[in-house]
């Protein structure tokens, strides 16, 4: 599924960043560049809270999941080409895997990313792993490939209940430590902040809004020090109510039709033997809320693509606020609502 018209895809982020680095080099400037990668932030909220930045909209990829969207942003590849269509899908060896737990081949093409671009442009590429630290998986290695990885700084996955200003100070501390690292070249520092961890449970509440405002202040401080500061996100989240009876019914259908449910969040798919597909579709259409769409995979994933070969042939996409969640989540993502698709690209001007 292509991004909706009206704004560029997040796959353009890599090219935008490369253009900035090349312009800096051509003009003889040697400023450090910081990129705040804040998971789960929709465009409208960034526009309201990052008041001192120039904020424009980008369109996330489908499905609007972190594993899919961050890889698209950093590599410039769409989902069909990088082949990571969500969280649970068929891996290169034909077995179902969870991408955030999987240690083994993923088959993602190595066509470079923002870190290899930074190296070519004369920058020292650094990645503050941040809230990715608990996820020891091949996908994380692929995402950060080519960077000098910085550990020891967690923001939303740390075992604490920090106030928004305190959490923002932790981000500033991590960035300052990177910018103080001896280097003969300017630095590119990409820093991952998993605000999604909070939003799943509490939505876009006052503490989250305050944290984003604190990031605006942080960016101003760095800009005053001569640092170029940008920010981007992967998807937004929308209210979603878990239906226990639907979960039980889908579990029953998996057993009855010898299937496996994959995907994540508000987009799921069934891997089933071809002979059982028609009966499963009929059963799903009877059981699902009217707001959930049932469609063939090749209508939402590019025919012949790497991604299409890894998803189930029957895809479920939530359009309303009733579907599946887990761990008490009240906000979810993965589908095609406007709040999930419209994400920010921000730059604080010197």
Coordinates of C-alpha atoms in Angstrom, one line a residue, residues 19 30 56 67 143 146 185 190 205 217 219-220 232 243 252 255 257 276 280 282 296 325 340 350:
X19 CA 21.0 16.5 1.3
X30 CA 31.4 21.4 10.3
X56 CA 6.3 19.3 8.0
X67 CA 9.8 -2.4 12.8
X143 CA 18.6 -0.8 11.7
X146 CA 27.2 1.3 10.1
X185 CA 35.1 14.9 12.2
X190 CA 20.7 9.6 16.0
X205 CA -1.7 12.9 27.9
X217 CA 13.6 23.4 24.8
X219 CA 16.7 21.4 20.8
X220 CA 16.9 25.2 21.3
X232 CA 11.2 12.5 13.1
X243 CA -12.4 -7.4 22.2
X252 CA -10.5 -20.9 17.5
X255 CA -6.9 -24.2 15.4
X257 CA -8.2 -24.0 9.9
X276 CA -8.9 -23.4 3.6
X280 CA -11.7 -18.9 6.7
X282 CA -16.3 -16.5 5.3
X296 CA -6.3 -10.4 0.0
X325 CA -4.6 -5.1 21.8
X340 CA -1.3 6.7 12.4
X350 CA 19.9 28.2 13.8

